[in-house]
Short mmCIF file of C-alpha atoms in Angstrom, two decimals:
data_model
loop_
_atom_site.label_atom_id
_atom_site.label_comp_id
_atom_site.label_asym_id
_atom_site.label_seq_id
_atom_site.Cartn_x
_atom_site.Cartn_y
_atom_site.Cartn_z
CA MET R 742 0.00 0.00 0.00
CA ALA R 743 2.84 2.28 0.79
CA ILE R 744 4.44 1.63 -2.54
CA ARG R 745 1.23 2.43 -4.43
CA ARG R 746 0.81 5.72 -2.59
CA TYR R 747 4.30 6.74 -3.55
CA LEU R 748 3.82 5.92 -7.18
CA SER R 749 0.58 7.84 -7.31
CA VAL R 750 2.16 10.86 -5.80
CA ALA R 751 5.12 10.61 -8.09
CA ILE R 752 2.99 10.31 -11.21
CA ALA R 753 0.84 13.23 -10.15
CA ALA R 754 3.89 15.35 -9.56
CA ILE R 755 5.35 14.41 -12.90
CA ILE R 756 2.12 15.19 -14.68
CA PHE R 757 1.86 18.52 -12.90
CA ILE R 758 5.41 19.44 -13.67
CA THR R 759 5.16 18.27 -17.26
CA THR R 760 1.98 20.21 -17.81
CA ALA R 761 3.54 23.28 -16.27
CA GLY R 762 6.59 22.74 -18.40
CA LEU R 763 4.51 22.39 -21.54
CA THR R 764 2.66 25.53 -20.65
CA ALA R 765 5.87 27.36 -20.10
CA CYS R 766 7.45 25.93 -23.27
CA GLY R 767 4.40 26.91 -25.29
CA GLY R 768 4.70 30.55 -24.22
CA GLY R 769 8.39 30.60 -24.89
CA ALA R 770 8.06 29.17 -28.41
CA ASN R 771 5.43 31.86 -29.45
CA SER R 772 7.56 34.84 -28.36
CA GLY R 773 10.81 33.43 -29.46
CA GLY R 774 12.34 36.51 -27.89
CA GLY R 775 10.49 38.92 -30.48
CA THR R 776 7.69 41.64 -30.27
CA PRO R 777 3.93 41.21 -29.92
CA PRO R 778 1.75 41.52 -33.09
CA PRO R 779 1.12 45.17 -34.31
CA PRO R 780 -2.20 46.85 -33.49
CA PRO R 781 -4.77 47.29 -36.29
CA VAL R 782 -4.33 50.22 -38.73
CA THR R 783 -6.89 53.01 -38.36
CA ILE R 784 -7.39 56.26 -40.29
CA THR R 785 -9.73 59.26 -40.13
CA ILE R 786 -9.75 62.07 -42.69
CA SER R 787 -11.20 65.57 -42.77
CA GLY R 788 -11.58 68.19 -45.51
CA ASN R 789 -12.13 71.93 -45.63
CA PRO R 790 -14.19 73.16 -47.35
CA LEU R 791 -16.31 70.25 -48.47
CA THR R 792 -18.30 72.29 -51.01
CA VAL R 793 -16.35 74.06 -53.76
CA ASN R 794 -16.86 75.40 -57.24
CA ALA R 795 -15.48 73.60 -60.25
CA ALA R 796 -11.66 73.63 -60.16
CA GLY R 797 -11.85 74.64 -56.50
CA GLN R 798 -9.51 73.21 -53.87
CA VAL R 799 -10.07 71.19 -50.69
CA GLN R 800 -7.45 70.81 -47.96
CA LEU R 801 -7.44 67.15 -46.85
CA THR R 802 -5.89 65.94 -43.59
CA ALA R 803 -5.44 62.32 -42.51
CA THR R 804 -4.86 61.05 -38.97
CA ALA R 805 -3.56 57.45 -39.10
CA SER R 806 -2.28 55.02 -36.45
CA GLY R 807 -1.59 51.34 -35.86
CA GLY R 808 0.43 48.87 -37.85
CA ASN R 809 4.14 48.75 -37.38
CA GLY R 810 4.37 52.54 -37.22
CA ASN R 811 5.59 52.92 -40.81
CA LEU R 812 2.34 54.18 -42.31
CA ALA R 813 1.76 55.36 -45.89
CA VAL R 814 -1.37 57.30 -46.82
CA THR R 815 -2.65 57.34 -50.41
CA TRP R 816 -5.66 59.05 -51.94
CA SER R 817 -8.30 58.37 -54.59
CA ALA R 818 -11.55 59.89 -55.85
CA SER R 819 -14.73 58.34 -57.14
CA PRO R 820 -15.59 59.14 -59.86
CA ASN R 821 -11.96 59.38 -60.85
CA VAL R 822 -11.83 63.13 -61.48
CA GLY R 823 -9.73 65.92 -60.07
CA SER R 824 -6.21 65.62 -58.72
CA PHE R 825 -4.22 65.40 -55.47
CA SER R 826 -1.11 67.37 -54.62
CA PRO R 827 1.05 65.73 -53.45
CA ALA R 828 -0.24 62.34 -54.55
CA SER R 829 0.27 60.84 -51.06
CA GLY R 830 0.80 61.94 -47.48
CA THR R 831 -1.21 62.96 -44.46
CA SER R 832 -1.82 66.49 -45.77
CA VAL R 833 -2.77 67.01 -49.42
CA VAL R 834 -4.80 69.39 -51.54
CA TYR R 835 -7.55 68.02 -53.75
CA THR R 836 -8.35 70.12 -56.83
CA ALA R 837 -11.89 69.52 -58.03
CA PRO R 838 -12.57 68.92 -61.72
CA ALA R 839 -13.16 71.77 -64.11
CA ASP R 840 -16.61 72.19 -65.65
CA ALA R 841 -15.67 70.23 -68.76
CA ALA R 842 -14.84 67.13 -66.66
CA MET R 843 -18.08 67.18 -64.70
CA THR R 844 -20.91 64.85 -65.62
CA GLN R 845 -23.52 66.66 -63.53
CA SER R 846 -23.87 69.61 -61.21
CA PRO R 847 -23.52 69.55 -58.35
CA GLU R 848 -21.08 66.67 -58.66
CA GLN R 849 -20.78 64.40 -55.61
CA ILE R 850 -17.24 63.07 -55.29
CA THR R 851 -16.17 60.52 -52.69
CA VAL R 852 -12.58 61.04 -51.61
CA THR R 853 -10.90 58.04 -49.99
CA GLY R 854 -7.80 58.10 -47.86
CA THR R 855 -6.06 54.73 -47.32
CA ALA R 856 -3.43 54.09 -44.67
CA SER R 857 -1.16 51.06 -45.18
CA SER R 858 1.43 49.33 -43.05
CA GLY R 859 2.81 46.03 -44.28
CA LYS R 860 -0.09 43.75 -45.03
CA GLN R 861 -2.48 45.81 -42.95
CA SER R 862 -4.56 48.76 -44.33
CA SER R 863 -7.60 50.81 -43.49
CA SER R 864 -9.64 53.44 -45.38
CA SER R 865 -11.87 56.40 -44.61
CA THR R 866 -13.95 58.67 -46.87
CA VAL R 867 -15.38 62.17 -47.09
CA ASP R 868 -17.83 63.48 -49.66
CA VAL R 869 -16.93 66.61 -51.63
CA THR R 870 -19.65 68.58 -53.40
CA VAL R 871 -18.53 70.40 -56.54
CA ASP R 872 -20.82 73.08 -57.92
CA ARG R 873 -20.65 74.04 -61.58
CA THR R 874 -19.08 77.44 -62.13
CA ILE R 875 -20.84 79.79 -64.53
CA THR R 876 -18.88 82.92 -65.41
CA LEU R 877 -20.66 85.60 -67.42
CA SER R 878 -18.73 88.37 -69.18
CA LEU R 879 -19.22 90.98 -71.86
CA ALA R 880 -17.78 90.00 -75.21
CA PRO R 881 -15.06 92.43 -76.33
CA GLY R 882 -16.39 95.33 -78.32
CA SER R 883 -20.04 94.64 -77.55
CA ILE R 884 -20.97 98.12 -76.36
CA VAL R 885 -19.41 101.55 -75.87
CA PRO R 886 -17.90 101.66 -73.38
CA ASN R 887 -18.00 98.19 -71.88
CA SER R 888 -20.12 99.09 -68.88
CA GLU R 889 -22.23 101.89 -70.32
CA ILE R 890 -24.89 102.06 -73.04
CA TYR R 891 -25.90 105.40 -74.48
CA SER R 892 -29.24 104.83 -76.13
CA ASP R 893 -31.39 106.97 -78.37
CA PHE R 894 -35.16 107.07 -77.78
CA GLY R 895 -36.53 103.55 -78.22
CA ALA R 896 -33.21 102.35 -79.60
CA MET R 897 -32.53 98.63 -80.01
CA VAL R 898 -29.11 98.08 -78.47
CA PRO R 899 -27.47 94.66 -78.93
CA VAL R 900 -25.17 93.49 -76.15
CA TRP R 901 -22.94 90.45 -76.69
CA TYR R 902 -22.19 88.13 -73.79
CA SER R 903 -19.79 85.23 -73.34
CA CYS R 904 -20.33 82.48 -70.79
CA VAL R 905 -17.93 79.90 -69.39
CA GLY R 906 -19.72 76.92 -67.92
CA CYS R 907 -23.11 77.59 -69.54
CA GLU R 908 -25.11 74.61 -70.74
CA VAL R 909 -28.15 74.04 -72.91
CA GLY R 910 -31.23 74.63 -70.80
CA ASP R 911 -29.65 77.27 -68.57
CA THR R 912 -31.78 80.35 -67.97
CA VAL R 913 -30.60 83.88 -68.77
CA ASN R 914 -32.18 86.40 -66.39
CA SER R 915 -32.23 90.15 -66.94
CA THR R 916 -33.92 92.73 -64.78
CA SER R 917 -34.03 96.51 -65.19
CA SER R 918 -34.29 99.38 -62.76
CA PHE R 919 -37.87 99.87 -63.98
CA GLY R 920 -38.82 96.48 -62.52
CA GLY R 921 -39.57 93.01 -63.83
CA VAL R 922 -37.37 90.09 -64.81
CA VAL R 923 -37.03 88.89 -68.40
CA GLN R 924 -35.90 85.30 -68.86
CA GLY R 925 -34.70 83.25 -71.80
CA THR R 926 -33.33 79.74 -72.21
CA LEU R 927 -30.09 78.77 -73.94
CA GLN R 928 -31.07 76.49 -76.80
CA ASN R 929 -29.27 73.67 -78.60
CA GLY R 930 -26.47 75.02 -80.72
CA PHE R 931 -25.85 78.17 -78.70
CA ALA R 932 -22.29 79.43 -78.93
CA ASN R 933 -20.25 82.24 -77.45
CA PRO R 934 -20.74 85.08 -77.84
CA TRP R 935 -24.52 85.32 -77.74
CA GLN R 936 -26.68 88.41 -77.86
CA ILE R 937 -29.36 90.13 -75.83
CA LEU R 938 -31.21 92.88 -77.66
CA TYR R 939 -32.25 95.64 -75.27
CA ASN R 940 -35.03 97.99 -76.29
CA TRP R 941 -34.72 100.98 -73.98
CA PHE R 942 -38.12 102.67 -74.19
CA GLY R 943 -37.06 105.87 -72.56
CA GLN R 944 -36.14 109.40 -73.36
CA LEU R 945 -32.51 110.28 -73.86
CA ASP R 946 -32.07 111.44 -70.28
CA ILE R 947 -33.86 108.63 -68.44
CA PRO R 948 -31.15 106.67 -66.65
CA GLY R 949 -31.47 103.02 -65.98
CA SER R 950 -29.56 99.90 -65.12
CA VAL R 951 -29.81 96.29 -66.18
CA SER R 952 -28.46 93.35 -64.22
CA THR R 953 -27.99 90.02 -66.00
CA TRP R 954 -27.11 86.57 -64.67
CA VAL R 955 -27.45 82.89 -65.62
CA THR R 956 -29.01 80.11 -63.54
CA GLY R 957 -28.77 76.39 -64.23
CA GLN R 958 -31.35 73.67 -63.81
CA ASP R 959 -28.92 72.17 -61.30
CA GLY R 960 -29.05 75.30 -59.13
CA ALA R 961 -25.74 76.73 -60.30
CA LYS R 962 -25.69 80.54 -60.61
CA SER R 963 -23.33 82.86 -62.42
CA ASN R 964 -21.96 86.20 -61.36
CA THR R 965 -24.16 89.24 -62.03
CA LEU R 966 -23.21 91.78 -64.69
CA TRP R 967 -24.42 95.37 -64.50
CA LEU R 968 -25.00 97.70 -67.42
CA THR R 969 -26.18 101.28 -67.29
CA PHE R 970 -28.27 103.10 -69.86
CA ASP R 971 -27.89 106.82 -70.22
CA GLY R 972 -28.58 109.65 -72.63
CA SER R 973 -25.97 111.09 -74.94
CA GLN R 974 -25.76 114.53 -73.30
CA ASN R 975 -24.99 115.96 -69.88
CA MET R 976 -28.41 117.13 -68.67
CA ALA R 977 -27.32 119.60 -65.97
CA VAL R 978 -25.98 123.14 -66.37
CA GLU R 979 -25.29 126.09 -64.07
CA ASP R 980 -25.71 129.80 -64.75
CA SER R 981 -22.15 131.13 -64.55
CA SER R 982 -23.24 134.40 -62.91
CA SER R 983 -26.37 133.65 -60.87
CA GLY R 984 -25.40 130.14 -59.75
CA GLU R 985 -28.85 128.79 -60.63
CA ILE R 986 -28.67 125.12 -61.63
CA TYR R 987 -30.96 123.50 -64.21
CA TYR R 988 -31.52 119.76 -64.61
CA SER R 989 -33.53 118.46 -67.55
CA TYR R 990 -35.69 115.63 -66.26
CA SER R 991 -37.93 113.84 -68.73
CA GLY R 992 -40.07 112.07 -66.12
CA ASP R 993 -40.77 108.42 -65.57
CA SER R 994 -44.32 107.95 -66.82
CA VAL R 995 -47.19 109.53 -68.74
CA GLN R 996 -48.53 110.83 -65.44
CA ASN R 997 -45.15 112.32 -64.57
CA PRO R 998 -43.71 113.62 -67.85
CA GLY R 999 -41.02 115.72 -66.19
CA ASN R 1000 -39.63 119.20 -66.79
CA ILE R 1001 -36.56 121.31 -66.07
CA LEU R 1002 -35.87 121.27 -62.33
CA LYS R 1003 -34.10 124.21 -60.67
CA TYR R 1004 -31.68 124.15 -57.73
CA LYS R 1005 -29.60 126.64 -55.81
CA GLN R 1006 -25.86 126.15 -55.41
CA ASP R 1007 -26.30 124.51 -52.02
CA GLY R 1008 -28.69 121.90 -53.44
CA THR R 1009 -31.94 123.52 -52.33
CA ALA R 1010 -34.79 122.87 -54.78
CA ASP R 1011 -35.93 126.07 -56.46
CA GLY R 1012 -38.95 125.28 -58.62
CA SER R 1013 -39.08 124.20 -62.24
CA LEU R 1014 -39.45 125.31 -65.85
CA ILE R 1015 -41.52 123.83 -68.62
CA GLY R 1016 -39.95 121.52 -71.17
CA SER R 1017 -37.13 118.99 -71.16
CA VAL R 1018 -34.71 116.81 -73.16
CA PRO R 1019 -32.54 116.01 -74.94
CA GLY R 1020 -29.99 118.88 -74.69
CA ILE R 1021 -29.83 121.88 -72.36
CA ALA R 1022 -27.68 125.02 -71.93
CA VAL R 1023 -27.84 128.28 -70.00
CA ASP R 1024 -26.41 131.67 -70.97
CA GLY R 1025 -24.68 133.33 -68.03
CA THR R 1026 -25.12 136.75 -69.62
CA THR R 1027 -28.80 136.76 -70.64
CA HIS R 1028 -29.78 133.99 -68.14
CA ASP R 1029 -31.77 132.35 -70.93
CA VAL R 1030 -32.17 128.58 -70.77
CA VAL R 1031 -31.86 126.92 -74.18
CA PHE R 1032 -32.97 123.37 -74.76
CA VAL R 1033 -33.90 120.98 -77.52
CA GLN R 1034 -37.50 119.89 -77.38
CA ALA R 1035 -38.36 116.20 -77.13
CA GLY R 1036 -37.90 114.68 -80.56
CA GLY R 1037 -35.20 117.22 -81.36
CA ALA R 1038 -37.04 119.29 -84.00
CA ASP R 1039 -37.59 122.46 -81.94
CA ILE R 1040 -34.99 124.67 -80.32
CA VAL R 1041 -36.57 126.47 -77.39
CA ILE R 1042 -35.35 129.51 -75.43
CA THR R 1043 -37.02 129.80 -72.04
CA ASN R 1044 -37.24 132.78 -69.70
CA PRO R 1045 -36.52 131.39 -66.21
CA ASP R 1046 -38.11 134.42 -64.54
CA SER R 1047 -41.51 134.14 -66.20
CA ASN R 1048 -41.47 130.36 -66.70
CA ASN R 1049 -42.69 130.90 -70.26
CA ALA R 1050 -41.13 129.77 -73.52
CA PHE R 1051 -40.49 132.91 -75.50
CA GLY R 1052 -38.59 131.46 -78.42
CA ALA R 1053 -39.19 128.23 -80.32
CA PHE R 1054 -38.22 127.47 -83.87
CA SER R 1055 -37.38 124.57 -86.19
CA PRO R 1056 -34.77 125.92 -88.56
CA ASN R 1057 -34.02 122.68 -90.43
CA ASN R 1058 -36.68 120.28 -89.17
CA SER R 1059 -33.73 118.30 -87.84
CA HIS R 1060 -33.09 116.01 -84.90
CA TYR R 1061 -30.94 118.26 -82.73
CA LEU R 1062 -28.97 116.80 -79.83
CA GLY R 1063 -26.16 119.03 -78.60
CA VAL R 1064 -26.71 122.62 -77.45
CA SER R 1065 -24.59 125.42 -75.96
CA ALA R 1066 -25.01 129.13 -75.19
CA ALA R 1067 -22.92 132.09 -74.00
CA ASP R 1068 -22.99 135.89 -74.26
CA GLY R 1069 -26.21 136.01 -76.27
CA LEU R 1070 -25.21 133.34 -78.82
CA GLY R 1071 -26.72 129.86 -78.96
CA CYS R 1072 -25.82 126.82 -81.12
CA ALA R 1073 -27.35 123.37 -81.59
CA THR R 1074 -25.99 120.30 -83.40
CA GLU R 1075 -27.67 117.69 -85.55
CA PRO R 1076 -25.20 114.85 -86.22
CA GLU R 1077 -27.39 112.81 -88.56
CA SER R 1078 -27.52 115.61 -91.15
CA ASP R 1079 -24.10 117.17 -90.37
CA VAL R 1080 -25.74 120.44 -89.34
CA VAL R 1081 -24.77 123.00 -86.69
CA THR R 1082 -27.22 125.88 -86.31
CA CYS R 1083 -26.31 129.08 -84.44
CA PHE R 1084 -28.68 131.92 -83.51
CA ASP R 1085 -28.84 135.20 -81.61
CA LEU R 1086 -30.60 134.71 -78.26
CA PRO R 1087 -31.96 138.20 -77.42
CA THR R 1088 -33.94 138.50 -80.67
CA GLN R 1089 -36.12 135.41 -80.26
CA GLN R 1090 -39.91 135.64 -80.16
CA VAL R 1091 -42.49 132.93 -79.79
CA PHE R 1092 -43.01 130.82 -82.92
CA VAL R 1093 -41.86 133.44 -85.42
CA SER R 1094 -39.27 133.27 -88.16
CA THR R 1095 -35.90 133.43 -86.44
CA PRO R 1096 -32.58 134.53 -87.94
CA TYR R 1097 -30.04 131.73 -87.81
CA VAL R 1098 -27.01 130.39 -89.63
CA ASN R 1099 -25.85 126.85 -90.39
CA LEU R 1100 -22.10 126.71 -89.89
CA PRO R 1101 -20.30 126.27 -93.22
CA GLY R 1102 -17.73 123.68 -94.28
CA ILE R 1103 -18.91 120.75 -92.19
CA PRO R 1104 -18.15 117.65 -94.29
CA SER R 1105 -20.70 114.96 -94.92
CA GLY R 1106 -20.31 112.16 -92.39
CA SER R 1107 -18.51 114.29 -89.81
CA GLN R 1108 -21.48 113.95 -87.41
CA PRO R 1109 -21.05 117.09 -85.30
CA LEU R 1110 -22.35 116.39 -81.80
CA PRO R 1111 -20.79 118.23 -78.84
CA VAL R 1112 -20.60 122.00 -79.27
CA LYS R 1113 -19.16 124.73 -77.07
CA VAL R 1114 -20.03 128.42 -77.45
CA MET R 1115 -17.03 130.21 -75.99
CA ASP R 1116 -18.36 133.78 -76.17
CA SER R 1117 -20.55 136.03 -78.33
CA SER R 1118 -18.80 135.02 -81.56
CA ASP R 1119 -16.50 132.01 -81.07
CA VAL R 1120 -17.79 128.46 -81.40
CA VAL R 1121 -16.03 125.09 -81.37
CA VAL R 1122 -17.70 121.84 -82.43
CA TYR R 1123 -16.43 118.23 -82.48
CA GLY R 1124 -17.28 115.82 -85.30
CA ARG R 1125 -17.52 112.31 -83.92
CA GLY R 1126 -17.58 110.94 -87.48
CA ASP R 1127 -14.14 112.28 -88.43
CA SER R 1128 -12.59 113.02 -84.98
CA THR R 1129 -12.09 116.66 -85.92
CA LEU R 1130 -12.48 119.86 -83.93
CA ARG R 1131 -13.72 122.87 -85.91
CA TRP R 1132 -13.63 126.51 -84.81
CA TYR R 1133 -16.00 129.17 -86.18
CA THR R 1134 -16.57 132.87 -85.86
CA VAL R 1135 -20.25 133.89 -85.89
CA SER R 1136 -21.50 137.41 -86.64
CA SER R 1137 -23.13 139.46 -83.89
CA SER R 1138 -26.52 139.09 -85.57
CA GLY R 1139 -26.19 135.31 -85.69
CA THR R 1140 -26.81 135.26 -89.44
CA SER R 1141 -23.34 134.52 -90.86
CA ALA R 1142 -20.30 132.50 -89.88
CA THR R 1143 -16.79 131.75 -91.11
CA ALA R 1144 -14.48 128.81 -90.44
CA ALA R 1145 -11.62 129.64 -88.08
CA GLY R 1146 -9.54 126.46 -87.81
CA THR R 1147 -9.53 122.67 -87.55
CA LEU R 1148 -7.68 120.04 -85.52
CA THR R 1149 -7.92 116.28 -85.99
CA LEU R 1150 -7.66 114.17 -82.83
CA SER R 1151 -6.08 111.06 -84.29
CA GLN R 1152 -6.18 108.92 -81.15
CA LEU R 1153 -9.98 109.11 -80.95
CA THR R 1154 -11.74 106.53 -83.13
CA PRO R 1155 -14.01 108.06 -85.80
CA ALA R 1156 -17.64 107.00 -85.52
CA ASN R 1157 -17.85 106.07 -89.21
CA ALA R 1158 -20.09 103.52 -90.89
CA ALA R 1159 -17.96 100.56 -89.79
CA TYR R 1160 -18.02 101.85 -86.24
CA TRP R 1161 -21.80 102.20 -86.15
CA ASN R 1162 -22.28 98.69 -87.52
CA GLN R 1163 -20.53 97.34 -84.43
CA TYR R 1164 -21.41 99.96 -81.82
CA PRO R 1165 -24.97 101.25 -82.37
CA VAL R 1166 -24.94 103.95 -79.69
CA THR R 1167 -25.41 107.70 -79.65
CA GLY R 1168 -23.33 108.97 -76.73
CA GLY R 1169 -19.86 109.12 -75.34
CA TRP R 1170 -18.62 112.34 -76.98
CA GLU R 1171 -18.60 115.59 -74.98
CA ILE R 1172 -16.77 118.91 -74.64
CA ALA R 1173 -15.94 120.76 -71.42
CA GLU R 1174 -13.74 123.84 -70.97
CA ALA R 1175 -11.67 124.92 -67.98
CA ASN R 1176 -9.32 127.91 -67.89
CA GLY R 1177 -8.97 128.12 -71.66
CA ILE R 1178 -8.31 124.39 -72.13
CA LEU R 1179 -10.85 122.23 -73.96
CA GLY R 1180 -11.42 118.66 -72.85
CA ILE R 1181 -12.91 116.43 -75.55
CA MET R 1182 -14.15 113.01 -74.48
CA GLY R 1183 -14.09 110.39 -77.23
CA GLN R 1184 -14.09 106.64 -77.77
CA VAL R 1185 -11.08 104.49 -78.62
CA VAL R 1186 -11.57 101.07 -80.22
CA ASN R 1187 -8.53 98.98 -79.28
CA ALA R 1188 -6.87 96.29 -81.39
CA ASP R 1189 -8.56 93.50 -79.43
CA GLY R 1190 -12.03 94.98 -79.99
CA THR R 1191 -12.41 96.41 -76.52
CA VAL R 1192 -13.41 100.04 -76.11
CA SER R 1193 -11.80 102.61 -73.85
CA GLN R 1194 -12.12 106.37 -73.52
CA LYS R 1195 -9.67 109.22 -73.73
CA LEU R 1196 -9.79 112.91 -72.99
CA ALA R 1197 -8.01 115.13 -75.51
CA LEU R 1198 -6.74 118.35 -73.91
CA VAL R 1199 -6.60 121.21 -76.43
CA ASP R 1200 -5.39 124.80 -76.04
CA ASN R 1201 -8.38 126.75 -77.33
CA THR R 1202 -6.44 129.95 -78.07
CA ASN R 1203 -3.66 128.28 -80.08
CA GLN R 1204 -5.87 125.45 -81.38
CA THR R 1205 -3.16 122.93 -80.50
CA LEU R 1206 -3.30 119.49 -78.93
CA MET R 1207 -1.57 119.41 -75.56
CA GLN R 1208 -1.97 115.71 -74.64
CA TYR R 1209 -4.33 112.81 -74.18
CA ALA R 1210 -5.41 111.40 -70.82
CA ASP R 1211 -6.97 107.99 -70.19
CA LEU R 1212 -10.43 108.26 -68.65
CA PRO R 1213 -11.72 105.74 -66.09
CA PRO R 1214 -13.50 102.76 -67.72
CA GLY R 1215 -17.17 103.46 -68.22
CA THR R 1216 -16.96 107.25 -67.96
CA ILE R 1217 -20.48 108.62 -68.44
CA HIS R 1218 -20.04 112.40 -68.59
CA ILE R 1219 -17.41 115.08 -68.17
CA THR R 1220 -17.83 118.59 -66.78
CA ALA R 1221 -15.71 121.70 -66.24
CA ASP R 1222 -13.89 122.07 -62.92
CA PRO R 1223 -12.04 125.38 -63.30
CA VAL R 1224 -11.66 126.04 -59.57
CA HIS R 1225 -9.50 122.91 -59.32
CA ASN R 1226 -7.94 123.47 -62.76
CA GLY R 1227 -9.46 120.31 -64.14
CA ILE R 1228 -12.06 118.41 -66.08
CA LEU R 1229 -14.11 116.09 -63.89
CA ALA R 1230 -15.19 112.65 -65.13
CA GLU R 1231 -18.18 110.70 -63.78
CA TYR R 1232 -18.18 106.91 -63.93
CA VAL R 1233 -19.96 103.96 -62.30
CA ASP R 1234 -18.04 101.53 -60.09
CA PHE R 1235 -19.50 98.02 -60.44
CA SER R 1236 -17.00 96.24 -58.19
CA GLY R 1237 -19.19 96.18 -55.08
CA ALA R 1238 -22.51 94.58 -54.29
CA THR R 1239 -24.30 97.77 -55.39
CA PRO R 1240 -22.97 100.09 -58.11
CA ILE R 1241 -21.97 103.60 -57.05
CA THR R 1242 -20.95 106.73 -58.95
CA ARG R 1243 -17.35 107.88 -58.60
CA PHE R 1244 -15.40 110.87 -59.89
CA ALA R 1245 -11.91 111.50 -61.28
CA ARG R 1246 -10.27 114.86 -61.93
CA ILE R 1247 -8.02 115.34 -64.96
CA ASP R 1248 -5.59 118.24 -64.56
CA VAL R 1249 -5.84 120.37 -67.72
CA ASN R 1250 -2.16 121.26 -67.67
CA THR R 1251 -0.52 117.94 -66.83
CA GLY R 1252 -3.17 115.38 -67.81
CA SER R 1253 -2.74 113.62 -64.46
CA VAL R 1254 -5.79 111.74 -63.19
CA THR R 1255 -6.83 111.91 -59.53
CA THR R 1256 -9.66 109.76 -58.12
CA LEU R 1257 -11.77 111.71 -55.64
CA SER R 1258 -13.11 110.23 -52.42
CA ALA R 1259 -16.60 111.64 -53.03
CA THR R 1260 -19.23 109.13 -54.21
CA SER R 1261 -22.95 109.13 -55.01
CA ALA R 1262 -25.60 106.43 -54.72
CA LEU R 1263 -27.36 107.89 -57.78
CA PHE R 1264 -26.32 106.03 -60.91
CA PRO R 1265 -25.96 106.65 -63.69
CA GLY R 1266 -26.01 110.43 -63.30
CA VAL R 1267 -27.66 111.88 -66.41
CA GLY R 1268 -26.83 115.34 -65.13
CA PHE R 1269 -23.51 116.12 -63.49
CA LEU R 1270 -21.54 119.27 -62.66
CA VAL R 1271 -19.20 121.00 -60.24
CA THR R 1272 -20.76 124.12 -58.73
CA ASN R 1273 -19.21 127.42 -59.81
CA ASP R 1274 -17.54 127.93 -56.44
CA GLY R 1275 -16.03 124.42 -56.51
CA SER R 1276 -17.72 123.41 -53.24
CA TYR R 1277 -20.04 120.65 -54.47
CA ILE R 1278 -20.31 117.90 -57.03
CA ALA R 1279 -23.94 117.62 -58.10
CA VAL R 1280 -25.38 114.43 -59.60
CA PHE R 1281 -28.90 114.19 -61.04
CA ALA R 1282 -30.92 111.09 -61.95
CA GLY R 1283 -34.56 110.04 -61.95
CA GLY R 1284 -35.80 113.43 -60.78
CA LYS R 1285 -33.45 113.37 -57.78
CA ALA R 1286 -30.39 115.44 -56.93
CA ASP R 1287 -27.35 114.58 -54.84
CA PHE R 1288 -25.04 117.44 -53.82
CA ILE R 1289 -21.78 116.00 -52.47
CA PRO R 1290 -19.00 118.06 -50.87
CA TYR R 1291 -16.06 118.23 -53.26
CA GLN R 1292 -13.33 116.00 -51.84
#
C-alpha cells in the first residue's frame, strides 16, 4: 500500500510538472524573444471646405495610427476626377474637376484616404460637393464703353455676352431698374458670344440699369453683370453768374412727364421750368435757358423768370442733340444731317421766323455732336464721325459765320459707318472747358475689340493738342472744374454689391488723373456738374439730386 501511494504521488507530480513545463514551453516558443503583433491600422480624414466650385480646392488631412508605425497614406476619388497634390501623405490638396470634366452639377465626389502598413490597411472617406461654375462676361467690343450704353429714344441696343460653364437649358435672367425680370433659355447650338437685344423705351435722359445673370437647372448661378443706360448729353448746367442750376428731367411715366428742375448752389430745390430733353444750356449773360425739345425738331429759349417759352423754332426740321449758349449766342448740333445751327438769343420771339445760320464747311459724315459756345462770336464743335475739332466765328446778328480752324484728334476713333455697324450707340462724346483748355471726351476702339475712352486736352487759343489722358473705364459724362484746374469725369463703379458713382479729376495742364473720395448712390447720373464755387459735385438722376461736398 505504501508503494502504491508513492507511485501515485510521483505520477501526479510528474504530470503537474510536465503540464507546467509544456505551458511554459508553449509561451516561450510563441515569443521566441520577439515583439507582440502590431495593433490594427486606423485612419480618419477631414476636408475643408467640403463644397467648392469647379476647379476649386479642398485641404485634406489624414490622422492614421496602428500597424508597425511605418504608415503610408494614399488618396483616390470616385468618380476618378480631379487631382491630389502631393499624390500621397497625411496632408494634401484636392483640386476639383473643371466644368468640362463634370458629368452633372452639383457633382458628388467621394474622396478616400487609405493608410497602409505592411499587409495591414484601413480606409476612410469624405464626400466633396462640386458646384458648376458659370462665369458671365461681356464679349469684347459689344458696347461703348464696356459698362455703359448710351441709347437713343426707343433704340434697339445689342449686347454680346460670353459664358464659361453655360449649358443648354440654362436660364438667362435680366432685370431693369424699372422692374420686372425677363428670362430666356439657352437652346441647342448656342455658342459664345450670344446676344441680348435691349429695347430701352425711354427718353434720352432717363437713366437706368440692367443686371444680367445665368441660372442652371442644377441650381448653379453665375456672377451678375451690371449695365447702365444713359442719354448722350450731360443734362445739368449752371448759370455762370447767378449760380442757378438746371436739370432736364424727362419724367418716368405719362402721369409724370417731367420738366426742367431748378436748384440753388447749395442743393436747395428752387422750382421748375416747362420743357425737357434732350440737350440743355444756360447763358450766363442773358440767363436764358436753351434746350432741344423732345424729338429734337424744336430749339426752345425759355425765360426762367416768367417760366414761359419765349422762343421756339425749327430751322431745319432736324433732330438736334447738342446745345450750348454764352454771351447772347446759342448753337445746336444735328449729327445725322451734319448740321450745326447758331442763332442770336436776345432776338427770339415765340413761334416766329428766327434769324439763324448753319455753320459752313462741315463735311458729310462728320457727325457734329458736342458743341461749345465760348463767347458772343466764337464756337467750337467736335465731329464724332471724323474726330475733328472745328472753330468758327459767328456774326453778332447770328446770321453769318466763317471757319476759323480745324484740328484732328487722331487717337480718338471716328464713328464712321464701320463703327456704327458694331457699336450702335449715340453717346460718349462731350466737350468741357476749364481755364482756356478744352477737354474732348471720345471713344477708342482697341486692337482686341475692346473700347476705352480718352480725354483730348486742347489749347483753345492756339488750337493745338496738348496731350491725351486715359479716362476711367465706363466714364459717363465730363464737366468743367475750373476752380480745381481740371475736367471732372463721372463713372460707375460696379465692383461692389451695389454700383456707385465715382469721380476722377483730370488736370488740364498735366493730364494727371486723380480719383476723388466723393461718391454718389445715384447712378448713372444723367446730369452732373461742379458748382461754380467748386464746393459741391452735383449728380442728377430720376428726378433726384445729390449734392456731395467736393473731396
